[in-house]
mmCIF file of C-alpha atoms in Angstrom:
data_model
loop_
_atom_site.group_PDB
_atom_site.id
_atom_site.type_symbol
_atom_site.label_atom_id
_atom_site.label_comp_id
_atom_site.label_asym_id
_atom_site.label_seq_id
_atom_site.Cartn_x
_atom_site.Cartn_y
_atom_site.Cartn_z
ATOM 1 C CA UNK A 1 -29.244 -8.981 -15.272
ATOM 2 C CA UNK A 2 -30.586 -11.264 -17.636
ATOM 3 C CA UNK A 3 -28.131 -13.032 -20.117
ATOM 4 C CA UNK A 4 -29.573 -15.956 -22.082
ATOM 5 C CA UNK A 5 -30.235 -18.681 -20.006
ATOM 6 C CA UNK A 6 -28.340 -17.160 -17.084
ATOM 7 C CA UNK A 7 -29.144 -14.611 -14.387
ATOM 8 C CA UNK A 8 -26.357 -12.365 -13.502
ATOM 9 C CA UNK A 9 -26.265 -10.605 -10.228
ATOM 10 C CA UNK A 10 -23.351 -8.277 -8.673
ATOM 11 C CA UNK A 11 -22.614 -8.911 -5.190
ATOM 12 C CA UNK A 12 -20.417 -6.769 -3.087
ATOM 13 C CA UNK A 13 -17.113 -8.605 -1.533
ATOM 14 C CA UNK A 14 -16.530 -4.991 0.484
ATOM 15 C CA UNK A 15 -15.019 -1.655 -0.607
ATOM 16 C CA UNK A 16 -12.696 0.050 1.029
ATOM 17 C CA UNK A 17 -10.012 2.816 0.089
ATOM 18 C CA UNK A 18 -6.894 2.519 -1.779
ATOM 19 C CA UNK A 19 -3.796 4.944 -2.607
ATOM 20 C CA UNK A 20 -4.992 6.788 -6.428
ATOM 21 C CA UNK A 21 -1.408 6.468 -7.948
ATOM 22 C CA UNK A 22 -1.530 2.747 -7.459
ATOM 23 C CA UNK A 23 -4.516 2.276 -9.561
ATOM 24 C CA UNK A 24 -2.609 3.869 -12.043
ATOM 25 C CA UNK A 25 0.810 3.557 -12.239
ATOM 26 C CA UNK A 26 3.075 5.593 -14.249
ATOM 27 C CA UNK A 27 0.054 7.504 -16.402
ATOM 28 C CA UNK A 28 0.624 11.430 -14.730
ATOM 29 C CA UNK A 29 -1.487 12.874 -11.930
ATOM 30 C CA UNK A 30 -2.728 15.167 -13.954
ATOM 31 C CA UNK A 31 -4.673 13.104 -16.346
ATOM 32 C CA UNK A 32 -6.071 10.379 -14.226
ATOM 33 C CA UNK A 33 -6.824 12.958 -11.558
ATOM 34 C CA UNK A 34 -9.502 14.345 -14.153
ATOM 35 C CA UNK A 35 -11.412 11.201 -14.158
ATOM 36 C CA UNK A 36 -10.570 10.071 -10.918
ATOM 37 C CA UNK A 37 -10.405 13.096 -8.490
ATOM 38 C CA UNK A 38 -8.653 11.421 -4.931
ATOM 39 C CA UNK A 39 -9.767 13.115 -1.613
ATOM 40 C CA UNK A 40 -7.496 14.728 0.647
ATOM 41 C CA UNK A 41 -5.430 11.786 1.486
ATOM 42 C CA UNK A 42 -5.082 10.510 -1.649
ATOM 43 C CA UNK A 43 -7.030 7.894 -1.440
ATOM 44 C CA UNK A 44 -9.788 6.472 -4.130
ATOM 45 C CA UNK A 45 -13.004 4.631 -3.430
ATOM 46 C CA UNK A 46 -12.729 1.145 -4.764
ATOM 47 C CA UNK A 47 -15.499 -2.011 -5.342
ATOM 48 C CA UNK A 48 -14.867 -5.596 -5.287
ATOM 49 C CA UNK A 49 -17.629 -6.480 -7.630
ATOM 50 C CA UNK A 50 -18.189 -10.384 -7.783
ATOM 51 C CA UNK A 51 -20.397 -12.209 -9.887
ATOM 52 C CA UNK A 52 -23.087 -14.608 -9.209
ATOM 53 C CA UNK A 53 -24.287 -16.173 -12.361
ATOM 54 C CA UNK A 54 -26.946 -18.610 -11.683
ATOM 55 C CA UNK A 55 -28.691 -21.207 -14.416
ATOM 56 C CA UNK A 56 -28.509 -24.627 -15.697
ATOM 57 C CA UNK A 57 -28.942 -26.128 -11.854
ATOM 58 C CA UNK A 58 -26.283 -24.329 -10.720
ATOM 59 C CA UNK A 59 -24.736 -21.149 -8.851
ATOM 60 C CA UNK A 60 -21.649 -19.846 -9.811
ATOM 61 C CA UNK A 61 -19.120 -16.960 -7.762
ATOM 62 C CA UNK A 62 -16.775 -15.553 -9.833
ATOM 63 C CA UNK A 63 -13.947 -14.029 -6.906
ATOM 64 C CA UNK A 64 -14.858 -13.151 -3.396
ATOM 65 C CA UNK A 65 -13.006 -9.647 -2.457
ATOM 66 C CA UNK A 66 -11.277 -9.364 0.283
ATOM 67 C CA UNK A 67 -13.248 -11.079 2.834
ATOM 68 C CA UNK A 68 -13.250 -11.604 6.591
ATOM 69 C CA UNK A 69 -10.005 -12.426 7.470
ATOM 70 C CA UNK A 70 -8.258 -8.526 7.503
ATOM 71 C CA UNK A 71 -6.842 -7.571 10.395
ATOM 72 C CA UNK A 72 -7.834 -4.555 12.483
ATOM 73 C CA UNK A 73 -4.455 -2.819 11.233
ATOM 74 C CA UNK A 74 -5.461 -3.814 7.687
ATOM 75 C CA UNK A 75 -8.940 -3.165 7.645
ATOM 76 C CA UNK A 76 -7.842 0.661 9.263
ATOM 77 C CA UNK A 77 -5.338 1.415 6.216
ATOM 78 C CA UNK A 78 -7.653 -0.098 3.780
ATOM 79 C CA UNK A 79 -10.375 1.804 5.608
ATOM 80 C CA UNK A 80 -12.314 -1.859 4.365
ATOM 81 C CA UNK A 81 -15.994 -3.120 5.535
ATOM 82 C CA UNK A 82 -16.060 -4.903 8.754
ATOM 83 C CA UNK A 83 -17.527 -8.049 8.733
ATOM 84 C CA UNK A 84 -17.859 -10.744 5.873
ATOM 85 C CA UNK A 85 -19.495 -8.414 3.345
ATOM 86 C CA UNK A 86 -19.783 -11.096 0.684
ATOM 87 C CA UNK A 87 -21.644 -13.135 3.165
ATOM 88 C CA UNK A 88 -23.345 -10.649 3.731
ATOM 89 C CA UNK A 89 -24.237 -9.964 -0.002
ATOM 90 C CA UNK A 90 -25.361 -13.268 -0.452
ATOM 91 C CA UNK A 91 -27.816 -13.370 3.043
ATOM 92 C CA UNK A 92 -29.519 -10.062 0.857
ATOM 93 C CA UNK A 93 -30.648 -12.344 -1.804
ATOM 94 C CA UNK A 94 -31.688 -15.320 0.083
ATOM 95 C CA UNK A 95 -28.694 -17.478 0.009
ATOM 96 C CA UNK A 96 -26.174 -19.236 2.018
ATOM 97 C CA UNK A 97 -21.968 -20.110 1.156
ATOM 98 C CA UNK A 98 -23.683 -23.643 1.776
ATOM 99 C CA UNK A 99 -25.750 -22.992 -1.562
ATOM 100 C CA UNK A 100 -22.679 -21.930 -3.870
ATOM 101 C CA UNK A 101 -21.446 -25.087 -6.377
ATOM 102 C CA UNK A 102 -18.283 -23.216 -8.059
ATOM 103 C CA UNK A 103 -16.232 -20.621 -6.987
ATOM 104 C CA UNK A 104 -14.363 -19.202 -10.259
ATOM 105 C CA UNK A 105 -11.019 -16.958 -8.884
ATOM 106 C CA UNK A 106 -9.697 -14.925 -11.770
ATOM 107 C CA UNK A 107 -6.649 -14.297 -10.138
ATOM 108 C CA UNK A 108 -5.488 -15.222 -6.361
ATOM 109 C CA UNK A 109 -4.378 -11.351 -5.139
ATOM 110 C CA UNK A 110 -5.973 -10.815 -1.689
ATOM 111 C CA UNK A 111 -9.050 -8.265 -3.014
ATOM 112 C CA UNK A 112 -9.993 -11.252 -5.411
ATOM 113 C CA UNK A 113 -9.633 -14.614 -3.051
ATOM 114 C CA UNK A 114 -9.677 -13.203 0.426
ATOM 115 C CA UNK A 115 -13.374 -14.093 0.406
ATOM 116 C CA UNK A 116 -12.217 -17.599 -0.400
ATOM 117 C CA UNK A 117 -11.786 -19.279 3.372
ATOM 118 C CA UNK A 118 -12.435 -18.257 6.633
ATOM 119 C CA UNK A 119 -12.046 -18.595 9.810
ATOM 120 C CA UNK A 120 -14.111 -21.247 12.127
ATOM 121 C CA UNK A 121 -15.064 -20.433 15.561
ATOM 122 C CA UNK A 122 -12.168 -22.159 16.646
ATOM 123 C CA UNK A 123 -9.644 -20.562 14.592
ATOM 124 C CA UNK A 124 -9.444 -22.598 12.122
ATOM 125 C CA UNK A 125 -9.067 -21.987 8.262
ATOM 126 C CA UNK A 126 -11.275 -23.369 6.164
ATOM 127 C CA UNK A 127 -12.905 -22.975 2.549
ATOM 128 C CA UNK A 128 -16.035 -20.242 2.894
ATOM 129 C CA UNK A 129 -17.503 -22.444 0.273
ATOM 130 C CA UNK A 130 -18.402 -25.642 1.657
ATOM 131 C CA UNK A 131 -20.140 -27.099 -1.204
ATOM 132 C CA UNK A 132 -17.837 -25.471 -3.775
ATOM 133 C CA UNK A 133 -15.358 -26.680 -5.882
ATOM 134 C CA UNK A 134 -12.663 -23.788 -6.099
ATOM 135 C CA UNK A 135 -10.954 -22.893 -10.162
ATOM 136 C CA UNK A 136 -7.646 -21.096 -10.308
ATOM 137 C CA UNK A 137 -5.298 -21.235 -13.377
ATOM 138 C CA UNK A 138 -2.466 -23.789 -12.505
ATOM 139 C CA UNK A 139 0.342 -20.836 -13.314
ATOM 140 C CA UNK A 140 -1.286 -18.089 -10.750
ATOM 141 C CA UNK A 141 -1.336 -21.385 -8.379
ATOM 142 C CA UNK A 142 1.884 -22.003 -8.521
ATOM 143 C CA UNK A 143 3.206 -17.983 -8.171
ATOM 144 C CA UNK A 144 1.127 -17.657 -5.486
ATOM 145 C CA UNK A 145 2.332 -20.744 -3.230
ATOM 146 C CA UNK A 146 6.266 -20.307 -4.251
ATOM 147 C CA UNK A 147 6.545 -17.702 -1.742
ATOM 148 C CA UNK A 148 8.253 -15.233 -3.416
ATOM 149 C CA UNK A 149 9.317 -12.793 -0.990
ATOM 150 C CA UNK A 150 8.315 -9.589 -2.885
ATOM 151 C CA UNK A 151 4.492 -11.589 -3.415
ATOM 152 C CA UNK A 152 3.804 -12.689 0.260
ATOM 153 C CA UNK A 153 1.373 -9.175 0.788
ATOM 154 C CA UNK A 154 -0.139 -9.996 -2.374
ATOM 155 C CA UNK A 155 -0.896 -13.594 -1.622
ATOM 156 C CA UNK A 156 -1.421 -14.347 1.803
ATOM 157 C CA UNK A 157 -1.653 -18.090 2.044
ATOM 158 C CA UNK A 158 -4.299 -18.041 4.705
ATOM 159 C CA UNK A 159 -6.266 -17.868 1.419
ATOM 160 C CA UNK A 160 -5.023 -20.251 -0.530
ATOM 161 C CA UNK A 161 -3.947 -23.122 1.241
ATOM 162 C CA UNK A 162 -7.298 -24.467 2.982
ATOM 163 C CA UNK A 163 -8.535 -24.532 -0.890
ATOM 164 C CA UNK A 164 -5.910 -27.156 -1.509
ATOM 165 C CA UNK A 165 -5.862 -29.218 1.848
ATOM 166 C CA UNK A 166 -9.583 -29.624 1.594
ATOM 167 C CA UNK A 167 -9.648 -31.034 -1.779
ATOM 168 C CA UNK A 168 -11.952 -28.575 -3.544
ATOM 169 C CA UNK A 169 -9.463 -27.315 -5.301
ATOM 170 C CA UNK A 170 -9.206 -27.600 -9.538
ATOM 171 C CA UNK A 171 -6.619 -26.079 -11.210
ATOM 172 C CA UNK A 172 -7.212 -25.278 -14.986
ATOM 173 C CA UNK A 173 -4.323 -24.546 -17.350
ATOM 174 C CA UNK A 174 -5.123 -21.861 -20.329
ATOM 175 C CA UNK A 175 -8.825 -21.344 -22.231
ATOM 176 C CA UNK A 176 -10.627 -23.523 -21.644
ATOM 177 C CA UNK A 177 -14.318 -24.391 -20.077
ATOM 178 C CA UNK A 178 -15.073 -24.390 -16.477
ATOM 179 C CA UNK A 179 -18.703 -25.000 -16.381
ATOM 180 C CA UNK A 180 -21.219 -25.103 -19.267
ATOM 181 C CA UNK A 181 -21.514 -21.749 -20.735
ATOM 182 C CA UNK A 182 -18.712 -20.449 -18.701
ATOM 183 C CA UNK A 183 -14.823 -20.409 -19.943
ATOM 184 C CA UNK A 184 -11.449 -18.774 -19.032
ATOM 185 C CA UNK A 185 -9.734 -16.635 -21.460
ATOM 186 C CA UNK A 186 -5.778 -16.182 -20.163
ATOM 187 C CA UNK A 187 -5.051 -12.544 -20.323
ATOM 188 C CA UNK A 188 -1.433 -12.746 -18.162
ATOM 189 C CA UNK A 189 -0.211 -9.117 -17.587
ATOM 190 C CA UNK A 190 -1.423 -8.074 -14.453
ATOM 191 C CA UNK A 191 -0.083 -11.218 -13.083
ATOM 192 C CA UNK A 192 1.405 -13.874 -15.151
ATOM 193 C CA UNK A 193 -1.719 -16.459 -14.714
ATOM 194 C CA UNK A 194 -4.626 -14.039 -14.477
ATOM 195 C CA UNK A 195 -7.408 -14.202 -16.370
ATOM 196 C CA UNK A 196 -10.725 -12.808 -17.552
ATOM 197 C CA UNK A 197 -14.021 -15.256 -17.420
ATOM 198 C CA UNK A 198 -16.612 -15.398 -20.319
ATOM 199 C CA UNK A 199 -19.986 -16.131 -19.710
ATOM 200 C CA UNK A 200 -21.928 -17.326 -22.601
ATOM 201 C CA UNK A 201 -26.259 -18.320 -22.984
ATOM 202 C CA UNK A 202 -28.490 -17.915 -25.450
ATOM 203 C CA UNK A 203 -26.568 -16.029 -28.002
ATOM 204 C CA UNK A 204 -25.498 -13.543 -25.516
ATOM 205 C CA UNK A 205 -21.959 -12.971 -24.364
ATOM 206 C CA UNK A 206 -20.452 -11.374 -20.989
ATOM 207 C CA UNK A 207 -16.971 -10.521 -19.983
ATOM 208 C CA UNK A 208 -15.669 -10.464 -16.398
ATOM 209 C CA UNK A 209 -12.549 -8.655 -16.610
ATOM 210 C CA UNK A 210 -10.966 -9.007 -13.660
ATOM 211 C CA UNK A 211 -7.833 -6.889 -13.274
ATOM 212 C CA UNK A 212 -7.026 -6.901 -16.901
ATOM 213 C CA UNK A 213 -9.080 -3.480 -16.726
ATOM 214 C CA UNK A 214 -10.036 -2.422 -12.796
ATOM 215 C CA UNK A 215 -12.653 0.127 -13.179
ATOM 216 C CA UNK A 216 -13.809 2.159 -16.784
ATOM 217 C CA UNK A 217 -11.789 5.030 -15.614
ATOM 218 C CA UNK A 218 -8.673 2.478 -17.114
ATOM 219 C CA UNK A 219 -10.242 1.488 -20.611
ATOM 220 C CA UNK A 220 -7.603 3.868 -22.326
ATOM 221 C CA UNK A 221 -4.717 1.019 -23.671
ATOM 222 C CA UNK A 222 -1.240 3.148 -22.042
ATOM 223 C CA UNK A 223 -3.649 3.235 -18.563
ATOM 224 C CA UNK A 224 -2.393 0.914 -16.009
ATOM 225 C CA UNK A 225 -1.950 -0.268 -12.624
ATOM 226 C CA UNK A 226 1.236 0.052 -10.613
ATOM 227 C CA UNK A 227 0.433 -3.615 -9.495
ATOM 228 C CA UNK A 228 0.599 -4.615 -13.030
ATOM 229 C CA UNK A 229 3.598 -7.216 -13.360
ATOM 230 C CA UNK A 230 3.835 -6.853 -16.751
ATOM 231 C CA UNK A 231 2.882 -3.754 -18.464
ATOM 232 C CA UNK A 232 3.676 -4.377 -22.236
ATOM 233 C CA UNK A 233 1.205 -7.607 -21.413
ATOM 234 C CA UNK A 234 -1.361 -5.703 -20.641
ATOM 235 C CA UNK A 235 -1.068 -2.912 -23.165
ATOM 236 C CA UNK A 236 -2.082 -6.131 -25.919
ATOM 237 C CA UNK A 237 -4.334 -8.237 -24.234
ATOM 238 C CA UNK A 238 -6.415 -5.026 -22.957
ATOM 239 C CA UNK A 239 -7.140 -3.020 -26.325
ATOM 240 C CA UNK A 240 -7.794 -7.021 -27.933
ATOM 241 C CA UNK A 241 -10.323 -7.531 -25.354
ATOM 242 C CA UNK A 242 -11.962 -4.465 -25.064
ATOM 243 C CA UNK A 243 -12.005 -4.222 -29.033
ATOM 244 C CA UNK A 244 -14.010 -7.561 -29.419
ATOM 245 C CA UNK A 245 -16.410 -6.547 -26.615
ATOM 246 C CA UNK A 246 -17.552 -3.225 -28.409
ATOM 247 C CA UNK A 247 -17.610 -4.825 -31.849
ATOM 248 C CA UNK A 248 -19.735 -7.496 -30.541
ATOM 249 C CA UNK A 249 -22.095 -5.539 -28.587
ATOM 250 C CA UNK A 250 -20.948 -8.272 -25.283
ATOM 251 C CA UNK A 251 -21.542 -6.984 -21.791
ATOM 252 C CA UNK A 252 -18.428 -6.059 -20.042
ATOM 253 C CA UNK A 253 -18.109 -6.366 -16.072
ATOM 254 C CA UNK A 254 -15.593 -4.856 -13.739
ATOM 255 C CA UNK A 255 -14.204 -5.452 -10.357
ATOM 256 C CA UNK A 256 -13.248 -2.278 -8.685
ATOM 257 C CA UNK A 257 -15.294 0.412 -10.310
ATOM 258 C CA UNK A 258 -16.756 1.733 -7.501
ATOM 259 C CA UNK A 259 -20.060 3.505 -9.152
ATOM 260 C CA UNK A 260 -21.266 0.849 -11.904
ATOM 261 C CA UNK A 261 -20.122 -2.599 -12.141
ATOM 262 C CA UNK A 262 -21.353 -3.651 -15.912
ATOM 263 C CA UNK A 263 -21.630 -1.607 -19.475
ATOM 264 C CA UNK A 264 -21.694 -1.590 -22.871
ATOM 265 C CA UNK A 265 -18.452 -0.319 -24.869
ATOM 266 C CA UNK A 266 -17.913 1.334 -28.223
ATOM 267 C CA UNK A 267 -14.539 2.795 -29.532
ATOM 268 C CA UNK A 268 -13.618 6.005 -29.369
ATOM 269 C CA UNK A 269 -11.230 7.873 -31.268
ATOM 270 C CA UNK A 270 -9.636 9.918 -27.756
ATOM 271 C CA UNK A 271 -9.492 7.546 -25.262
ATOM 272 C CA UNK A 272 -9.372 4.185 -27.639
ATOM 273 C CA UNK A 273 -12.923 3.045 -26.145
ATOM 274 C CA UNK A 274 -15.772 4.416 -23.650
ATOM 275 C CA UNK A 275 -18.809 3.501 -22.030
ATOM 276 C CA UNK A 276 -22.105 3.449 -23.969
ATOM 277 C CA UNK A 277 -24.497 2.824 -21.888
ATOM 278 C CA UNK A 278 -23.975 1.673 -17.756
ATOM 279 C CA UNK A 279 -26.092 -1.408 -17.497
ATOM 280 C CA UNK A 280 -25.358 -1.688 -13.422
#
């Protein structure tokens, strides 16, 4: 995809399979199921679409999925890609970790910055990135590492900490610009530091969302995830967001839609806004 100045390419960090009432919390089984039918163990089909936006001498990842580090137990309840798939995704297009500058993480959940480190041949962690310097928001930092006994599944440190102890690590606090062209917008809600990335060139806008909205089967305001930490959050930021991306005619990109990662919007007077026209 083509925006300004910038080229914009999608790049798989691995799907896998995840329990359908999760992805949406307390909105009833019978209206998400309509949009969203689950197979017979309940489970949904789920993306982790990253970003690559490349321009102005550099390369730019925005998250990384869930990455290589899964075990065998996780990877079978997850039913998750073996392998490195972002690697992977990358090798498709000609390109190494080695040739990635930034590595933007919108929030640091596992699906988001698994794809973060790895593991060396001798066991050790280390960034996947060497070359890259690592953004987080300074709050989401600091949940994440405070080990928090209710957060350790969410935020396994084997992702985390190898970002800090190697020194590629910046953490940003609030809106403001990572890279030229390229800025966070806080959103909070679905954790209390995430946030959404806007890309801007050329007079064009896009709009990573992150897990402010997971997939377009959530652009309805009331529809949430049961990860969400706070819902009411959410419920303001999202309908903002969303509102400002239809009236502006800005691209809008998803994580975990698991059919088409990037669209146009427009209000709607049922659901509160819809899909005009899948651009990926």
């Amino acid at each position: 995809m083509r925006l300004g100045d910038f080229d914009l390419t999608i790049l798989s960090g691995g799907r896998y399979r995840i329990d359908a009432g999760t992805m949406f919390g307390v909105v009833p089984r019978v209206l998400w199921q309509r949009v969203f039918p689950p197979t017979d163990d309940n489970t949904i089909p789920q993306a982790t679409n990253c970003v690559l936006v490349e321009g102005g001498g550099r390369r730019v990842l925005i998250d990384t999925g869930y990455g290589p580090k899964l075990s065998e137990k996780q990877r079978s309840i997850f039913q998750a890609e073996p392998g490195d798939p972002l690697a992977a995704s990358l090798a498709a297009r000609g390109l190494a970790p080695e040739d990635i500058d930034t590595v933007i993480l919108s929030h640091l959940h596992f699906d988001h910055a698994g794809g973060a480190t790895r593991r060396a041949d001798d066991g050790r962690l280390m960034p996947a990135f060497p070359n890259a310097e690592y953004v987080a928001q300074r709050l989401e930092w600091v949940t994440a590492t405070a080990e928090f006994p209710e957060l350790l599944a969410a935020y396994p440190l084997d992702n985390l900490l190898p970002l800090r102890d190697s020194g590629q690590l910046r953490l940003i606090d609030g809106d403001v610009e990572i890279v030229p062209g390229i800025r966070s917008l806080v959103t909070g809600g679905h954790t209390a530091g995430h946030m959404a990335v806007v890309i801007d060139s050329g007079g064009e806008t896009a709009v990573y969302l992150a897990d402010l909205c997971p997939s377009w089967r959530h652009l309805a305001t009331l529809w949430c995830m049961s990860y969400d930490v706070d819902l009411l959050q959410v419920r303001r930021m999202k309908p903002n967001l969303l509102g400002q991306i239809a009236d502006q005619g800005w691209l809008a990109l998803v994580d975990h839609d698991p059919d088409h990662a990037a669209a146009r919007l427009r209000r709607d007077d049922r659901r509160d806004f819809a899909v005009a026209e899948f651009v990926c």
